[in-house]
Amino acid sequence: MTGFAKGVLILRTSTVTDQFRTDLERELGDGVVSHEPERLDAFVADTYWIALHAQAEGEPLGRPELVARPSTEAGVAAAVRIASEHGVPVVPWGGGSGTQGGSVPIRGGLVIDLTGLDRIVEIDERSFTVTCEAGVNGNRLERELNARGLMLPHYPASSEWATVGGYVAARGSGVLSTRYGKIEDLLLSLRVVLASGELIETVPVPRHAVGPELTQLFVGSEGTLGVITQVTLQIVPLPSVRRFATVRFPSIAVGVDAIRRSLAVGVRPSVIRMYDDEATRLALSPVVGEELDGVCTVLCFEGEPGTAEAEETATLALAHDAGATKLDSALAETWWNRRYDFYVPPHQPVLPSIWGTIDVVATYSRIEHVYDALRAAVKEPFSDVDLQLRMHFSHWYPWGTMIYARFVVPDGGGGPEAVELHDRIWADGLEAAFSAGGVMNDHHGVGLKLAPYMERQHGASLDAIRKIKQALDPDGILNPGKLGL
Ligand SMILES: Cc1cc2nc3c(=O)[nH]c(=O)nc-3n(C[C@H](O)[C@H](O)[C@H](O)COP(=O)(O)OP(=O)(O)OC[C@H]3O[C@@H](n4cnc5c(N)ncnc54)[C@H](O)[C@@H]3O)c2cc1C
């Protein structure tokens, strides 16, 4: 049986034979491979709206035929090698918190549940690095590091569910990224199982001149080029202080310009979250418990007391010169303490609502055009379905920033019309962003959701990425149908 989800081929023809299952069970040992329906049902949807909707309608986008949960790297390598010999699709599954459908097994086959690889291998306090297996849970790692006065400065809002392998595979970003960088900036090296089952390890440091940077090839590859089994990441001491400030800018344009100037002189706030008026009213206000409006901006500065204070003073001076009003700093501190509340009910919508985050990044020269274009394409045209659009800017770079455009249709109605409406909002929003010079994603990845737009995004370069995929995975067994490859 075949089908299509937004231009992606869904194949429901089984490739799993009795011989494959026997070989896998023999190699991996007792209790590692499951085929019980309840176990398979746990791997039909990540948090992609279409996958959740399909699951709720009783027709999941995909379902594995077998799930293996090896507890060693050798087990992962054996599983991939045997799948390769039998031509069975392999889908790596970390925490299943992805928003793009990346881990949904749309062609059946074998899901490798990586949470069995859960060892923290080494915390090197001298080099400020941690080496851990790919299935280590984000929050667990954080607790272990915090107990030693250290942290992985990543902090995605999904750390309760996500794994470190998923952080890297989906090229994610955490709340402190403006100061410490995205996951690719925190990654030193990794170990990865290739489609053949061969295990490779990249060079131990990310800055070198021994040829191309192989480590980075696997960042954002979403399981299509290999299965990451181990990562070494940069960690930092816990900051001695974290200072908070809240300001209201007269407009998005003024606010973005003030922050741009502050970053250009080397100031690195750990958090800059600038909400537009609708996001201030509909997203920020309910979470911090105050009725706010306008372009409210939450700022955090951290590190040693003197440095953090100096960075705060410099940023607030630039904001003041730009016409910003200072608000109660306690608002930003409340925001920090409740920062994950945005992503759970009642603040996070549930079915039958339709929701999605059009996450776009662009240079400062283009970002305002992208903001205006997105608003024009997604807000008014969908007013008949009461669409709310809450946009904030949350990850900042010396050259530009990203827009987190969260849309919510309070009552999606269900059925195929809901899917059609969801896809239309995405198509119109993305086309507007592309036309204004935006790049379609900063940190959520591609998966199934954005696969149909990869050609629009990359143009002829997509062919080069496809050739890399072809070379590393000639039979196309690794996470087929994802990334538009
Ligand atoms: C409430 C919520 C908040 C979120 N907030 C953030 C945020 O602040 N920042 C952010 O970046 N993201 C965020 N996300 C998205 C998501 O949590 C991240 O992308 C996360 O990094 C995914 O990790 P995971 O272990 O759950 O991966 P999964 O969802 O299991 O997998 C994601 C993709 O990576 C592949 N994969 C997973 N593990 C491996 C591996 N070991 N080797 C090879 N491929 C692998 C999968 O096949 C899939 O394609 C959020 C999601 C939710 C639901």
Coordinates of C-alpha atoms and ligand atoms in Angstrom, one line a residue:
M1 CA 0.0 0.0 0.0
T2 CA 1.3 3.5 -0.8
G3 CA 0.2 7.0 0.0
F4 CA 1.5 10.6 0.1
A5 CA 1.9 13.0 3.0
K6 CA 2.7 16.5 1.6
G7 CA 4.6 15.2 -1.3
V8 CA 6.4 12.5 0.6
L9 CA 5.9 8.9 -0.5
I10 CA 4.6 6.6 2.3
L11 CA 5.2 2.9 1.5
R12 CA 3.4 0.3 3.5
T13 CA 4.9 -2.7 1.7
S14 CA 6.7 -4.8 4.2
T15 CA 10.4 -5.5 3.8
V16 CA 10.8 -7.4 7.1
T17 CA 11.0 -11.2 6.6
D18 CA 11.1 -14.0 9.2
Q19 CA 14.7 -14.5 8.3
F20 CA 15.5 -10.8 9.1
R21 CA 13.8 -11.1 12.5
T22 CA 15.6 -14.3 13.3
D23 CA 19.0 -12.9 12.3
L24 CA 18.4 -9.8 14.4
E25 CA 17.2 -11.6 17.5
R26 CA 20.1 -14.0 17.3
E27 CA 22.7 -11.2 17.0
L28 CA 21.2 -8.8 19.6
G29 CA 20.1 -11.4 22.2
D30 CA 17.0 -11.8 24.3
G31 CA 14.7 -9.0 25.1
V32 CA 16.2 -6.4 22.7
V33 CA 13.9 -6.9 19.7
S34 CA 10.2 -6.4 20.0
H35 CA 7.2 -6.9 17.7
E36 CA 4.4 -6.6 20.2
P37 CA 1.7 -4.2 18.9
E38 CA 1.7 -2.0 22.0
R39 CA 5.4 -1.5 21.8
L40 CA 5.2 -0.7 18.0
D41 CA 2.4 1.7 18.7
A42 CA 4.8 3.9 20.8
F43 CA 6.8 4.7 17.6
V44 CA 4.1 6.0 15.3
A45 CA 4.3 9.7 15.9
D46 CA 6.7 12.3 17.2
T47 CA 5.2 15.8 17.9
Y48 CA 4.6 16.8 14.3
W49 CA 1.0 18.0 14.0
I50 CA 0.3 15.9 11.0
A51 CA 1.6 12.7 12.7
L52 CA -0.4 13.4 15.9
H53 CA -3.5 14.1 13.8
A54 CA -3.1 10.9 11.7
Q55 CA -2.5 8.9 14.9
A56 CA -5.7 10.4 16.4
E57 CA -7.6 9.5 13.3
G58 CA -6.5 5.9 13.6
E59 CA -4.3 6.0 10.5
P60 CA -0.8 6.7 11.7
L61 CA 1.7 8.0 9.1
G62 CA 4.0 5.1 9.8
R63 CA 4.5 2.2 12.1
P64 CA 7.6 0.1 12.6
E65 CA 7.5 -3.7 12.1
L66 CA 10.2 -4.3 14.7
V67 CA 11.8 -2.1 17.4
A68 CA 15.3 -2.9 18.7
R69 CA 16.6 -1.3 21.9
P70 CA 20.3 -2.2 22.0
S71 CA 22.3 -1.2 25.0
T72 CA 25.7 -1.1 23.3
E73 CA 27.2 0.6 20.3
A74 CA 28.1 -2.9 18.9
G75 CA 24.4 -3.8 19.1
V76 CA 23.5 -0.7 17.1
A77 CA 26.2 -1.5 14.5
A78 CA 24.9 -5.1 14.2
A79 CA 21.3 -4.0 13.8
V80 CA 22.2 -1.6 11.0
R81 CA 24.5 -4.2 9.3
I82 CA 21.7 -6.9 9.3
A83 CA 19.1 -4.4 8.1
S84 CA 21.4 -3.4 5.3
E85 CA 21.9 -7.0 4.3
H86 CA 18.2 -7.5 4.1
G87 CA 17.3 -4.1 2.6
V88 CA 15.2 -3.1 5.6
P89 CA 14.6 0.6 6.4
V90 CA 16.2 1.8 9.7
V91 CA 14.8 4.7 11.6
P92 CA 16.8 6.0 14.6
W93 CA 14.5 7.2 17.4
G94 CA 15.9 9.3 20.3
G95 CA 13.3 10.9 22.6
G96 CA 10.6 11.2 19.9
S97 CA 10.3 14.9 20.8
G98 CA 11.0 16.1 17.2
T99 CA 8.4 18.5 15.7
Q100 CA 9.0 17.6 12.0
G101 CA 8.1 13.9 11.7
G102 CA 11.8 13.0 11.4
S103 CA 11.5 9.8 13.4
V104 CA 8.2 8.5 12.1
P105 CA 8.9 5.2 10.2
I106 CA 6.9 6.0 7.1
R107 CA 8.2 2.9 5.3
G108 CA 7.9 0.5 8.2
G109 CA 11.0 -1.6 8.9
L110 CA 13.1 -1.3 12.0
V111 CA 13.1 1.5 14.5
I112 CA 16.3 1.6 16.7
D113 CA 15.3 3.0 20.0
L114 CA 18.5 4.7 21.2
T115 CA 17.5 5.2 24.8
G116 CA 19.4 2.0 25.6
L117 CA 22.7 3.8 25.0
D118 CA 22.5 5.8 28.2
R119 CA 26.0 5.9 29.6
I120 CA 27.7 9.2 30.5
V121 CA 31.2 8.0 29.4
E122 CA 33.4 10.8 30.7
I123 CA 33.2 14.3 32.2
D124 CA 36.6 15.9 31.5
E125 CA 36.5 18.9 33.9
R126 CA 39.9 20.1 32.7
S127 CA 38.9 20.4 29.1
F128 CA 35.2 21.2 29.9
T129 CA 33.9 18.4 27.8
V130 CA 31.4 15.6 28.3
T131 CA 31.3 12.4 26.3
C132 CA 28.1 10.5 26.4
E133 CA 26.2 7.9 24.5
A134 CA 23.6 9.1 22.1
G135 CA 20.5 8.0 24.1
V136 CA 21.3 10.0 27.2
N137 CA 18.3 12.1 28.2
G138 CA 18.9 15.9 28.2
N139 CA 17.6 16.5 31.7
R140 CA 19.5 13.6 33.2
L141 CA 22.7 14.9 31.8
E142 CA 22.0 18.3 33.1
R143 CA 21.4 17.1 36.6
E144 CA 24.7 15.1 36.6
L145 CA 26.6 18.1 35.3
N146 CA 24.9 20.6 37.7
A147 CA 25.9 18.3 40.7
R148 CA 29.5 19.1 39.7
G149 CA 29.0 22.9 39.2
L150 CA 28.8 22.4 35.4
M151 CA 26.2 22.7 32.6
L152 CA 25.7 21.8 29.0
P153 CA 24.6 25.3 27.9
H154 CA 22.0 23.9 25.4
Y155 CA 18.6 23.9 27.3
P156 CA 16.0 23.2 24.6
A157 CA 12.5 23.4 25.8
S158 CA 12.2 19.7 25.2
S159 CA 15.1 18.5 27.4
E160 CA 12.7 16.6 29.5
W161 CA 12.2 14.1 26.6
A162 CA 15.0 14.6 24.1
T163 CA 18.3 12.8 23.9
V164 CA 21.7 14.2 23.1
G165 CA 21.8 12.2 19.9
G166 CA 18.6 13.9 18.9
Y167 CA 20.0 17.3 19.8
V168 CA 22.8 16.8 17.3
A169 CA 20.8 14.8 14.6
A170 CA 18.2 17.6 14.4
R171 CA 20.7 20.5 14.6
G172 CA 18.9 22.1 17.6
S173 CA 19.3 25.2 19.6
G174 CA 18.7 25.9 23.3
V175 CA 17.4 28.9 25.1
L176 CA 21.0 30.2 25.9
S177 CA 22.2 30.0 22.3
T178 CA 22.9 33.7 21.9
R179 CA 25.8 33.4 24.4
Y180 CA 26.9 29.8 24.0
G181 CA 25.9 28.8 20.4
K182 CA 23.8 26.2 18.8
I183 CA 24.4 22.4 19.3
E184 CA 26.9 22.5 16.3
D185 CA 29.0 25.0 18.2
L186 CA 29.0 22.8 21.3
L187 CA 30.0 19.6 19.4
L188 CA 33.6 18.4 19.4
S189 CA 33.3 15.0 17.9
L190 CA 31.1 12.0 17.5
R191 CA 30.9 8.3 16.8
V192 CA 28.5 7.1 14.1
V193 CA 27.3 3.8 12.6
L194 CA 27.2 4.0 8.8
A195 CA 24.6 2.2 6.6
S196 CA 27.0 -0.7 6.1
G197 CA 27.2 -1.2 9.9
E198 CA 30.7 0.2 10.0
L199 CA 31.5 2.3 13.1
I200 CA 33.5 5.5 12.6
E201 CA 34.8 8.1 15.0
T202 CA 35.6 11.7 13.9
V203 CA 38.7 13.5 15.0
P204 CA 38.6 14.6 18.7
V205 CA 38.6 18.4 18.2
P206 CA 36.4 20.5 16.0
R207 CA 39.1 23.0 15.0
H208 CA 41.8 21.4 12.8
A209 CA 43.2 21.4 9.3
V210 CA 43.1 17.8 8.5
G211 CA 40.6 18.0 5.7
P212 CA 36.9 18.7 5.7
E213 CA 35.0 18.6 9.0
L214 CA 33.4 15.2 9.0
T215 CA 31.7 15.7 12.4
Q216 CA 29.6 18.5 11.0
L217 CA 28.3 16.4 8.1
F218 CA 26.2 14.4 10.6
V219 CA 24.8 17.4 12.4
G220 CA 21.3 17.9 11.1
S221 CA 21.4 14.7 9.1
E222 CA 18.4 13.4 11.0
G223 CA 19.3 9.7 10.8
T224 CA 19.7 9.8 7.0
L225 CA 23.5 9.4 6.8
G226 CA 24.2 7.3 9.9
V227 CA 23.2 6.5 13.5
I228 CA 25.0 8.6 16.0
T229 CA 26.1 6.5 19.0
Q230 CA 28.3 8.8 21.0
V231 CA 29.0 12.6 21.2
T232 CA 31.5 14.8 22.9
L233 CA 30.2 18.2 23.8
Q234 CA 31.5 21.4 25.3
I235 CA 30.3 22.1 28.8
V236 CA 30.8 25.3 30.9
P237 CA 30.9 26.2 34.6
L238 CA 27.5 27.1 36.0
P239 CA 27.3 30.9 36.0
S240 CA 27.9 32.6 39.4
V241 CA 25.1 35.0 38.6
R242 CA 22.2 35.3 36.2
R243 CA 20.8 38.9 35.9
F244 CA 17.5 39.7 34.4
A245 CA 16.0 42.8 32.6
T246 CA 12.8 43.5 30.7
V247 CA 12.3 46.3 28.2
R248 CA 9.5 47.4 25.8
F249 CA 10.7 48.7 22.4
P250 CA 8.6 51.1 20.4
S251 CA 8.6 48.7 17.4
I252 CA 10.2 45.4 16.1
A253 CA 12.4 47.4 13.8
V254 CA 13.8 49.6 16.6
G255 CA 14.3 46.6 18.9
V256 CA 16.1 44.4 16.4
D257 CA 18.4 47.3 15.5
A258 CA 19.3 48.0 19.2
I259 CA 20.1 44.3 19.8
R260 CA 22.1 44.1 16.5
R261 CA 24.2 47.0 17.8
S262 CA 24.7 45.5 21.1
L263 CA 25.9 42.1 19.6
A264 CA 28.2 44.0 17.2
V265 CA 30.2 45.5 20.1
G266 CA 30.7 42.0 21.6
V267 CA 28.0 41.9 24.3
R268 CA 26.5 38.4 24.6
P269 CA 23.3 38.2 26.6
S270 CA 22.4 34.6 27.3
V271 CA 18.7 35.2 26.5
I272 CA 17.1 37.8 24.2
R273 CA 13.5 37.0 23.6
M274 CA 11.7 39.8 21.7
Y275 CA 7.9 39.3 21.5
D276 CA 5.8 41.2 18.9
D277 CA 2.6 42.7 20.2
E278 CA 0.4 39.7 19.6
A279 CA 2.9 37.3 21.1
T280 CA 3.3 39.6 24.1
R281 CA -0.5 39.6 24.7
L282 CA -1.3 36.0 23.9
A283 CA 1.9 34.1 24.8
L284 CA 4.1 36.1 27.2
S285 CA 1.4 37.7 29.4
P286 CA -0.5 34.5 30.4
V287 CA 2.8 32.7 31.3
V288 CA 4.3 35.5 33.4
G289 CA 0.9 36.4 34.9
E290 CA 0.9 40.1 33.9
E291 CA -1.1 42.0 31.3
L292 CA 1.5 43.3 28.9
D293 CA 1.5 44.7 25.4
G294 CA 3.8 46.0 22.8
V295 CA 7.2 44.7 21.9
C296 CA 8.3 43.2 25.2
T297 CA 11.8 41.8 25.4
V298 CA 13.2 39.5 28.0
L299 CA 17.0 39.7 28.6
C300 CA 19.3 37.5 30.7
F301 CA 23.0 38.1 31.3
E302 CA 25.2 35.6 33.1
G303 CA 28.7 34.6 34.1
E304 CA 30.8 36.4 36.7
P305 CA 29.1 39.3 38.5
G306 CA 31.2 42.1 37.1
T307 CA 31.0 40.9 33.5
A308 CA 27.3 40.2 33.6
E309 CA 26.5 43.6 35.1
A310 CA 28.7 45.4 32.5
E311 CA 26.9 43.5 29.6
E312 CA 23.5 44.4 31.1
T313 CA 24.5 48.1 31.5
A314 CA 25.8 48.2 27.9
T315 CA 22.7 46.6 26.4
L316 CA 20.2 48.7 28.4
A317 CA 22.0 51.9 27.4
L318 CA 21.7 51.0 23.7
A319 CA 18.0 50.0 24.3
H320 CA 17.4 53.3 26.2
D321 CA 19.0 55.3 23.4
A322 CA 16.7 53.6 20.9
G323 CA 13.7 54.7 22.9
A324 CA 13.0 51.5 24.9
T325 CA 11.1 51.6 28.2
K326 CA 12.5 49.6 31.1
L327 CA 9.9 47.3 32.7
D328 CA 10.2 45.3 36.0
S329 CA 13.2 43.0 35.8
A330 CA 11.2 40.5 37.9
L331 CA 9.1 39.8 34.8
A332 CA 12.2 38.4 33.1
E333 CA 13.1 36.3 36.1
T334 CA 9.5 34.9 36.2
W335 CA 9.9 34.2 32.5
W336 CA 13.1 32.3 33.2
N337 CA 11.5 30.2 35.9
R338 CA 8.4 29.4 33.8
R339 CA 10.2 29.2 30.4
Y340 CA 9.0 25.6 29.7
D341 CA 5.4 26.4 30.6
F342 CA 4.9 27.8 27.1
Y343 CA 5.2 24.2 25.7
V344 CA 2.7 22.4 27.8
P345 CA -1.1 22.7 28.2
P346 CA -2.9 25.0 28.9
H347 CA -0.4 27.2 27.0
Q348 CA 0.4 24.5 24.4
P349 CA -2.7 23.8 22.2
V350 CA -4.0 20.3 21.8
L351 CA -6.1 18.6 19.1
P352 CA -8.5 19.5 17.4
S353 CA -6.5 22.8 17.3
I354 CA -4.0 23.1 14.5
W355 CA -0.7 24.5 15.3
G356 CA 2.9 24.9 14.0
T357 CA 6.0 26.9 14.3
I358 CA 7.3 28.5 11.1
D359 CA 10.9 29.0 12.2
V360 CA 12.8 31.2 9.9
V361 CA 16.3 32.7 10.0
A362 CA 17.8 35.6 8.0
T363 CA 20.4 38.3 8.1
Y364 CA 19.7 41.7 9.7
S365 CA 19.3 43.2 6.2
R366 CA 16.4 40.9 5.5
I367 CA 14.8 40.0 8.8
E368 CA 12.2 42.7 8.9
H369 CA 11.1 41.9 5.3
V370 CA 10.7 38.3 6.3
Y371 CA 8.7 39.3 9.4
D372 CA 6.4 41.5 7.4
A373 CA 6.0 39.0 4.6
L374 CA 5.2 36.2 7.0
R375 CA 2.6 38.3 8.8
A376 CA 1.0 39.4 5.6
A377 CA 0.8 35.8 4.3
V378 CA -0.4 34.0 7.4
K379 CA -2.3 36.4 9.6
E380 CA -5.1 38.2 7.6
P381 CA -5.6 35.5 4.9
F382 CA -6.6 33.0 7.6
S383 CA -8.6 35.3 9.8
D384 CA -11.8 33.4 8.7
V385 CA -10.5 30.4 10.8
D386 CA -9.5 32.8 13.7
L387 CA -5.8 32.0 13.2
Q388 CA -3.6 33.5 15.9
L389 CA 0.0 34.3 15.0
R390 CA 2.5 34.9 17.8
M391 CA 5.9 35.8 16.7
H392 CA 9.1 36.2 18.7
F393 CA 12.8 36.5 18.0
S394 CA 14.8 34.2 20.1
H395 CA 18.2 33.1 18.8
W396 CA 20.5 35.9 17.8
Y397 CA 23.8 36.0 15.9
P398 CA 26.2 38.7 15.0
W399 CA 24.8 38.6 11.4
G400 CA 21.1 38.1 12.0
T401 CA 18.4 36.5 14.0
M402 CA 15.5 34.0 13.8
I403 CA 11.7 34.4 13.9
Y404 CA 9.7 31.8 15.8
A405 CA 6.3 32.3 14.2
R406 CA 3.8 30.2 16.1
F407 CA 0.4 29.8 14.5
V408 CA -2.7 28.4 16.2
V409 CA -6.1 27.7 14.7
P410 CA -8.2 27.1 17.9
D411 CA -10.6 24.7 16.2
G412 CA -9.2 22.8 13.3
G413 CA -12.3 20.7 12.8
G414 CA -10.5 17.5 12.1
G415 CA -10.5 15.3 9.0
P416 CA -8.8 15.9 5.6
E417 CA -9.9 19.5 5.6
A418 CA -7.8 20.2 8.7
V419 CA -4.8 18.6 7.0
E420 CA -5.4 20.7 3.9
L421 CA -5.7 23.9 6.0
H422 CA -2.5 23.0 8.0
D423 CA -0.6 22.4 4.8
R424 CA -1.9 25.6 3.1
I425 CA -0.8 27.8 6.1
W426 CA 2.7 26.2 5.9
A427 CA 3.0 26.6 2.1
D428 CA 1.9 30.2 2.2
G429 CA 4.1 31.1 5.2
L430 CA 7.1 29.5 3.8
E431 CA 6.7 30.9 0.3
A432 CA 6.5 34.4 1.8
A433 CA 9.6 33.8 3.9
F434 CA 11.6 32.4 0.9
S435 CA 10.6 35.3 -1.3
A436 CA 11.7 37.8 1.4
G437 CA 15.1 36.1 1.7
G438 CA 14.6 33.9 4.7
V439 CA 16.0 30.5 5.3
M440 CA 13.2 28.1 6.3
N441 CA 14.5 26.8 9.6
D442 CA 16.9 27.7 12.4
H443 CA 16.7 24.8 14.7
H444 CA 13.8 22.4 14.3
G445 CA 15.1 20.4 11.4
V446 CA 13.4 19.1 8.2
G447 CA 11.9 15.6 8.8
L448 CA 8.8 15.0 6.7
K449 CA 7.3 18.5 7.3
L450 CA 9.8 20.5 5.3
A451 CA 11.1 17.8 3.0
P452 CA 8.9 19.0 0.1
Y453 CA 10.6 22.5 0.4
M454 CA 14.2 21.4 0.3
E455 CA 14.5 22.0 -3.4
R456 CA 13.0 25.5 -3.0
Q457 CA 15.5 26.1 -0.2
H458 CA 18.7 24.7 -1.6
G459 CA 18.2 24.9 -5.4
A460 CA 20.8 23.0 -7.3
S461 CA 22.9 22.4 -4.1
L462 CA 20.4 19.8 -3.0
D463 CA 21.8 17.5 -5.7
A464 CA 25.2 17.7 -4.0
I465 CA 23.6 16.7 -0.7
R466 CA 21.8 13.8 -2.5
K467 CA 25.1 12.6 -3.9
I468 CA 26.6 12.5 -0.3
K469 CA 23.6 10.4 0.8
Q470 CA 24.0 8.1 -2.2
A471 CA 27.6 7.5 -1.4
L472 CA 27.1 6.8 2.3
D473 CA 23.8 5.0 2.0
P474 CA 23.6 3.5 -1.6
D475 CA 20.6 1.4 -0.9
G476 CA 18.7 4.2 0.9
I477 CA 17.9 2.2 4.1
L478 CA 18.6 5.1 6.5
N479 CA 15.5 7.0 7.5
P480 CA 14.0 7.0 3.9
G481 CA 11.7 9.8 2.9
K482 CA 13.2 12.4 5.2
L483 CA 15.1 15.6 4.4
G484 CA 13.9 15.5 0.8
L485 CA 16.8 13.2 -0.1
Ligands
LIG1 C1 7.7 21.0 23.6 C2 8.9 21.0 22.7 C3 9.8 22.0 22.8 C4 10.9 22.0 21.9 N1 11.9 22.9 22.0 C5 13.0 22.9 21.3 C6 14.0 23.8 21.5 O1 14.0 24.7 22.3 N2 15.1 23.7 20.7 C7 15.3 22.7 19.7 O2 16.3 22.7 19.0 N3 14.3 21.9 19.5 C8 13.2 21.9 20.3 N4 12.2 20.9 20.1 C9 12.3 19.9 19.0 C10 13.0 18.6 19.5 O3 12.8 18.4 20.8 C11 14.5 18.7 19.2 O4 14.7 18.6 17.8 C12 15.3 17.5 19.8 O5 16.6 17.8 19.6 C13 14.9 16.1 19.3 O6 15.6 15.2 20.1 P1 15.0 13.7 20.2 O7 16.0 12.9 21.0 O8 13.6 13.7 20.8 O9 15.0 13.2 18.7 P2 13.8 12.5 17.9 O10 12.6 13.3 17.8 O11 13.7 11.1 18.4 O12 14.5 12.5 16.5 C14 14.7 13.6 15.7 C15 15.4 13.3 14.4 O13 16.8 12.8 14.7 C16 17.0 11.5 14.3 N5 17.8 10.9 15.4 C17 17.5 10.8 16.7 N6 18.5 10.3 17.4 C18 19.5 10.0 16.5 C19 20.7 9.3 16.5 N7 21.3 8.9 17.7 N8 21.4 9.2 15.4 C20 20.9 9.6 14.2 N9 19.7 10.2 14.1 C21 19.0 10.3 15.2 C22 15.6 10.9 14.2 O14 15.6 9.8 13.2 C23 14.8 12.1 13.7 O15 15.0 12.2 12.3 C24 11.1 20.9 20.9 C25 10.1 20.0 20.8 C26 9.0 20.0 21.7 C27 8.0 18.9 21.6

